[in-house]
Amino acid sequence: MERFINKVSVITGSGSGIGAAIAKEFVKSGLIVVGLDLTENKLKEISDELLEEKFAGKFLWRICDVRKKDDIVSTFKSIIEDVGQIWILVNCAGVLIRSTLLEVDDEGVSNTLDTNVKGLLLCAKEVLKFMIKDTIEGHIININSINGHYIRNTPGISTRMVYAASKHAVTVLTEGLRQENMKRKGKVKFSSISPGNVVTRLSKSEGKLHPESTEALLPKNIADAVIAVLNTPPTVLISELTIMCIYQEI
């Protein structure tokens, strides 16, 4: 991570769960982190916690709704003007609805697709414009899911069809961006990280996973994986990384 020390990174959905864990590990590693989320209180809590620890890096934050293009454009513009060029983007903002296709409402579908797909793509597009312009050897990491690669024939999977469809889109978009970059001989890396079950606010609300479960990962496990992906040499790319608990059923 030495080449990213004092460089600016942006993490969407950094107010809790995986996003918050990644933000904390980045600050520990000496990066300047700008956390984006919809909830001000959560961002302030993380900021206060990291200030007390006096780590080498810095945590700043912005309120940003990744479902809205104008919000994304103005937020990233202000970050580049006020903080500096963005070297790392981690798209972590995500929505999980639990409803069968016949029961899901239009708002649930729109919220999921606008956050997990449209928001991810627009954030990547906005950052990539500046990375290409300034020939930055940057890295865009999309937090995906094993649900973005296959559908398990298990009870309850029908209630996650919209979520799984959105994560399949993340798989395609990440690879598409990589291929576009390859054709232009660009220096930006694109990675998809696909966790299995993770103990987060979403999983806890389902009442299925406990922090000590042998079938669940911790948010820090995913943060460590992000660090590992970023630690690769400039000419090496981990385009897809799947992470599961050792006892999780495939």
Short mmCIF file of C-alpha atoms in Angstrom, two decimals:
data_model
loop_
_atom_site.label_atom_id
_atom_site.label_comp_id
_atom_site.label_asym_id
_atom_site.label_seq_id
_atom_site.Cartn_x
_atom_site.Cartn_y
_atom_site.Cartn_z
CA MET A 1 0.00 0.00 0.00
CA GLU A 2 3.03 2.27 0.09
CA ARG A 3 2.37 3.77 -3.34
CA PHE A 4 -1.08 4.88 -2.16
CA ILE A 5 0.04 6.57 1.07
CA ASN A 6 -1.39 10.11 1.23
CA LYS A 7 -3.37 9.42 -1.94
CA VAL A 8 -7.12 10.06 -2.05
CA SER A 9 -9.57 7.17 -2.01
CA VAL A 10 -13.37 7.25 -2.16
CA ILE A 11 -15.60 4.57 -0.63
CA THR A 12 -19.34 4.55 -1.24
CA GLY A 13 -21.57 3.04 1.43
CA SER A 14 -18.89 3.65 4.04
CA GLY A 15 -21.25 4.35 6.92
CA SER A 16 -21.49 0.73 8.02
CA GLY A 17 -20.58 -2.89 7.30
CA ILE A 18 -18.00 -3.67 4.64
CA GLY A 19 -17.63 -0.04 3.55
CA ALA A 20 -16.83 1.11 7.09
CA ALA A 21 -14.33 -1.73 7.56
CA ILE A 22 -12.53 -0.82 4.34
CA ALA A 23 -12.42 2.85 5.32
CA LYS A 24 -10.81 1.99 8.67
CA GLU A 25 -8.15 -0.23 7.09
CA PHE A 26 -7.35 2.45 4.50
CA VAL A 27 -6.87 5.11 7.18
CA LYS A 28 -4.66 2.74 9.17
CA SER A 29 -2.57 2.29 6.02
CA GLY A 30 -2.04 6.04 5.61
CA LEU A 31 -4.57 6.84 2.88
CA ILE A 32 -6.83 9.87 2.68
CA VAL A 33 -10.34 8.44 2.68
CA VAL A 34 -13.49 10.24 1.62
CA GLY A 35 -16.45 8.20 2.80
CA LEU A 36 -19.79 8.57 1.05
CA ASP A 37 -23.10 7.57 2.57
CA LEU A 38 -26.65 8.78 3.13
CA THR A 39 -26.45 8.79 6.94
CA GLU A 40 -24.51 11.65 8.52
CA ASN A 41 -24.50 10.21 12.05
CA LYS A 42 -22.80 7.00 10.98
CA LEU A 43 -20.11 8.88 9.07
CA LYS A 44 -19.47 11.14 12.06
CA GLU A 45 -19.14 8.12 14.35
CA ILE A 46 -16.46 6.59 12.11
CA SER A 47 -14.67 9.92 11.83
CA ASP A 48 -14.60 10.38 15.61
CA GLU A 49 -13.40 6.81 16.16
CA LEU A 50 -10.52 7.19 13.71
CA LEU A 51 -9.53 10.59 15.10
CA GLU A 52 -9.15 9.07 18.56
CA GLU A 53 -6.85 6.36 17.23
CA LYS A 54 -4.57 8.93 15.56
CA PHE A 55 -3.77 6.78 12.52
CA ALA A 56 -1.46 7.89 9.73
CA GLY A 57 -4.28 8.49 7.29
CA LYS A 58 -7.28 10.78 7.31
CA PHE A 59 -11.04 10.23 7.11
CA LEU A 60 -13.26 12.83 5.47
CA TRP A 61 -16.86 12.37 4.44
CA ARG A 62 -19.64 13.58 2.18
CA ILE A 63 -23.37 12.92 2.08
CA CYS A 64 -24.07 11.48 -1.37
CA ASP A 65 -27.01 9.61 -2.88
CA VAL A 66 -25.47 7.34 -5.53
CA ARG A 67 -28.91 6.85 -7.07
CA LYS A 68 -28.79 10.47 -8.32
CA LYS A 69 -26.47 11.47 -11.15
CA ASP A 70 -26.35 15.16 -10.21
CA ASP A 71 -25.39 14.25 -6.64
CA ILE A 72 -22.58 12.01 -7.89
CA VAL A 73 -21.20 14.60 -10.32
CA SER A 74 -21.18 17.44 -7.77
CA THR A 75 -19.75 15.25 -5.00
CA PHE A 76 -16.81 13.94 -7.02
CA LYS A 77 -16.12 17.39 -8.44
CA SER A 78 -15.91 18.83 -4.93
CA ILE A 79 -13.64 16.01 -3.76
CA ILE A 80 -11.17 16.58 -6.58
CA GLU A 81 -11.22 20.35 -6.08
CA ASP A 82 -11.03 20.33 -2.27
CA VAL A 83 -9.11 17.13 -1.44
CA GLY A 84 -7.20 16.04 -4.54
CA GLN A 85 -7.09 13.58 -7.40
CA ILE A 86 -8.81 10.28 -6.68
CA TRP A 87 -6.58 7.21 -6.98
CA ILE A 88 -8.93 4.54 -5.59
CA LEU A 89 -12.68 4.11 -5.81
CA VAL A 90 -14.42 1.33 -3.90
CA ASN A 91 -18.05 0.91 -4.90
CA CYS A 92 -19.56 -0.59 -1.77
CA ALA A 93 -23.02 0.99 -1.53
CA GLY A 94 -25.63 -1.73 -1.86
CA VAL A 95 -29.28 -2.58 -1.30
CA LEU A 96 -30.75 -6.01 -0.60
CA ILE A 97 -34.49 -6.52 -0.82
CA ARG A 98 -36.17 -9.77 0.17
CA SER A 99 -39.21 -10.46 -1.93
CA THR A 100 -40.29 -12.88 -4.62
CA LEU A 101 -40.66 -11.48 -8.10
CA LEU A 102 -44.46 -11.57 -7.87
CA GLU A 103 -44.44 -9.74 -4.55
CA VAL A 104 -41.74 -7.12 -5.08
CA ASP A 105 -42.95 -3.56 -5.63
CA ASP A 106 -41.66 -1.09 -8.21
CA GLU A 107 -39.93 1.02 -5.58
CA GLY A 108 -37.93 -1.96 -4.33
CA VAL A 109 -36.79 -2.86 -7.84
CA SER A 110 -35.82 0.72 -8.66
CA ASN A 111 -33.98 1.23 -5.38
CA THR A 112 -31.96 -1.96 -5.85
CA LEU A 113 -31.03 -1.37 -9.49
CA ASP A 114 -30.38 2.36 -9.03
CA THR A 115 -28.03 1.71 -6.10
CA ASN A 116 -26.32 -1.55 -7.03
CA VAL A 117 -26.01 -1.01 -10.79
CA LYS A 118 -26.67 2.56 -11.93
CA GLY A 119 -24.94 4.17 -8.96
CA LEU A 120 -21.90 1.92 -9.26
CA LEU A 121 -21.58 2.62 -12.99
CA LEU A 122 -22.01 6.39 -12.67
CA CYS A 123 -19.46 6.62 -9.83
CA ALA A 124 -16.96 4.60 -11.85
CA LYS A 125 -17.59 6.74 -14.93
CA GLU A 126 -17.13 10.00 -13.04
CA VAL A 127 -13.86 8.92 -11.42
CA LEU A 128 -12.54 7.28 -14.57
CA LYS A 129 -12.85 10.52 -16.56
CA PHE A 130 -10.37 12.22 -14.25
CA MET A 131 -8.08 9.18 -14.00
CA ILE A 132 -7.77 8.97 -17.79
CA LYS A 133 -7.30 12.73 -18.16
CA ASP A 134 -4.45 12.80 -15.64
CA THR A 135 -3.04 9.35 -16.59
CA ILE A 136 -3.50 8.10 -13.03
CA GLU A 137 -2.52 4.50 -12.23
CA GLY A 138 -5.71 4.18 -10.27
CA HIS A 139 -7.85 1.27 -9.13
CA ILE A 140 -11.64 0.88 -9.17
CA ILE A 141 -12.91 -1.95 -6.98
CA ASN A 142 -16.52 -3.10 -7.08
CA ILE A 143 -17.85 -5.03 -4.09
CA ASN A 144 -19.84 -7.79 -5.77
CA SER A 145 -21.29 -11.02 -4.31
CA ILE A 146 -21.24 -14.74 -4.99
CA ASN A 147 -24.86 -14.09 -5.98
CA GLY A 148 -23.40 -12.22 -8.93
CA HIS A 149 -22.00 -15.43 -10.42
CA TYR A 150 -24.55 -18.17 -9.88
CA ILE A 151 -27.92 -18.89 -8.33
CA ARG A 152 -27.93 -21.50 -5.59
CA ASN A 153 -30.92 -23.81 -5.59
CA THR A 154 -31.65 -23.33 -1.91
CA PRO A 155 -34.71 -22.28 0.08
CA GLY A 156 -35.24 -18.53 0.05
CA ILE A 157 -33.17 -17.77 -3.05
CA SER A 158 -36.32 -16.68 -4.90
CA THR A 159 -36.55 -13.73 -2.51
CA ARG A 160 -33.16 -12.48 -3.69
CA MET A 161 -33.66 -12.63 -7.44
CA VAL A 162 -33.58 -8.86 -7.98
CA TYR A 163 -30.47 -8.52 -5.79
CA ALA A 164 -28.75 -11.39 -7.61
CA ALA A 165 -29.63 -9.86 -10.97
CA SER A 166 -28.08 -6.56 -9.90
CA LYS A 167 -24.90 -8.33 -8.81
CA HIS A 168 -24.70 -10.25 -12.10
CA ALA A 169 -24.70 -6.80 -13.71
CA VAL A 170 -21.73 -5.81 -11.51
CA THR A 171 -19.80 -8.83 -12.83
CA VAL A 172 -20.48 -7.81 -16.43
CA LEU A 173 -19.76 -4.12 -15.87
CA THR A 174 -16.44 -4.75 -14.12
CA GLU A 175 -15.22 -7.02 -16.90
CA GLY A 176 -16.52 -4.61 -19.55
CA LEU A 177 -14.61 -1.74 -17.98
CA ARG A 178 -11.48 -3.88 -17.85
CA GLN A 179 -11.76 -4.72 -21.54
CA GLU A 180 -12.35 -1.08 -22.48
CA ASN A 181 -9.27 -0.10 -20.48
CA MET A 182 -7.22 -2.83 -22.18
CA LYS A 183 -8.18 -1.55 -25.65
CA ARG A 184 -7.15 2.01 -24.79
CA LYS A 185 -3.91 0.78 -23.16
CA GLY A 186 -4.99 2.50 -19.95
CA LYS A 187 -3.31 2.30 -16.57
CA VAL A 188 -6.44 1.95 -14.43
CA LYS A 189 -7.22 -1.39 -12.79
CA PHE A 190 -10.71 -2.83 -12.34
CA SER A 191 -11.48 -5.53 -9.78
CA SER A 192 -14.60 -7.34 -8.62
CA ILE A 193 -14.59 -8.78 -5.10
CA SER A 194 -17.35 -11.31 -4.45
CA PRO A 195 -17.94 -12.29 -0.82
CA GLY A 196 -20.14 -15.08 0.40
CA ASN A 197 -22.14 -14.61 3.61
CA VAL A 198 -20.89 -11.60 5.57
CA VAL A 199 -22.02 -10.46 9.01
CA THR A 200 -23.40 -6.99 8.27
CA ARG A 201 -26.42 -4.91 9.18
CA LEU A 202 -28.32 -6.52 6.30
CA SER A 203 -27.51 -10.09 7.30
CA LYS A 204 -28.27 -9.45 10.97
CA SER A 205 -31.67 -8.08 10.06
CA GLU A 206 -32.43 -11.44 8.47
CA GLY A 207 -31.74 -13.11 11.81
CA LYS A 208 -29.60 -15.75 10.12
CA LEU A 209 -25.98 -14.93 10.89
CA HIS A 210 -24.13 -14.40 14.14
CA PRO A 211 -20.70 -12.67 14.37
CA GLU A 212 -19.18 -15.99 15.50
CA SER A 213 -20.91 -18.11 12.86
CA THR A 214 -18.75 -20.69 11.08
CA GLU A 215 -20.64 -19.89 7.89
CA ALA A 216 -20.09 -16.14 7.81
CA LEU A 217 -17.24 -13.77 7.07
CA LEU A 218 -16.55 -10.55 8.94
CA PRO A 219 -16.44 -7.15 7.19
CA LYS A 220 -12.75 -6.92 8.07
CA ASN A 221 -12.10 -10.09 6.05
CA ILE A 222 -13.37 -8.27 2.98
CA ALA A 223 -11.34 -5.17 3.85
CA ASP A 224 -8.21 -7.33 4.08
CA ALA A 225 -9.00 -8.75 0.63
CA VAL A 226 -9.29 -5.23 -0.79
CA ILE A 227 -5.87 -4.41 0.67
CA ALA A 228 -4.42 -7.55 -0.93
CA VAL A 229 -5.86 -6.62 -4.33
CA LEU A 230 -4.38 -3.12 -4.07
CA ASN A 231 -0.99 -4.49 -3.03
CA THR A 232 -0.39 -6.11 -6.41
CA PRO A 233 2.34 -4.59 -8.62
CA PRO A 234 1.20 -2.06 -11.27
CA THR A 235 1.38 -4.71 -14.01
CA VAL A 236 -0.59 -7.35 -12.07
CA LEU A 237 -4.38 -7.39 -11.83
CA ILE A 238 -6.72 -9.50 -9.71
CA SER A 239 -9.80 -9.02 -11.85
CA GLU A 240 -12.09 -11.27 -9.80
CA LEU A 241 -11.71 -12.49 -6.24
CA THR A 242 -14.27 -14.76 -4.56
CA ILE A 243 -14.18 -15.04 -0.77
CA MET A 244 -16.16 -17.49 1.35
CA CYS A 245 -16.09 -18.85 4.86
CA ILE A 246 -14.40 -22.25 4.96
CA TYR A 247 -17.62 -23.99 5.98
CA GLN A 248 -19.98 -22.19 3.63
CA GLU A 249 -21.82 -24.37 1.17
CA ILE A 250 -21.06 -23.59 -2.48
#
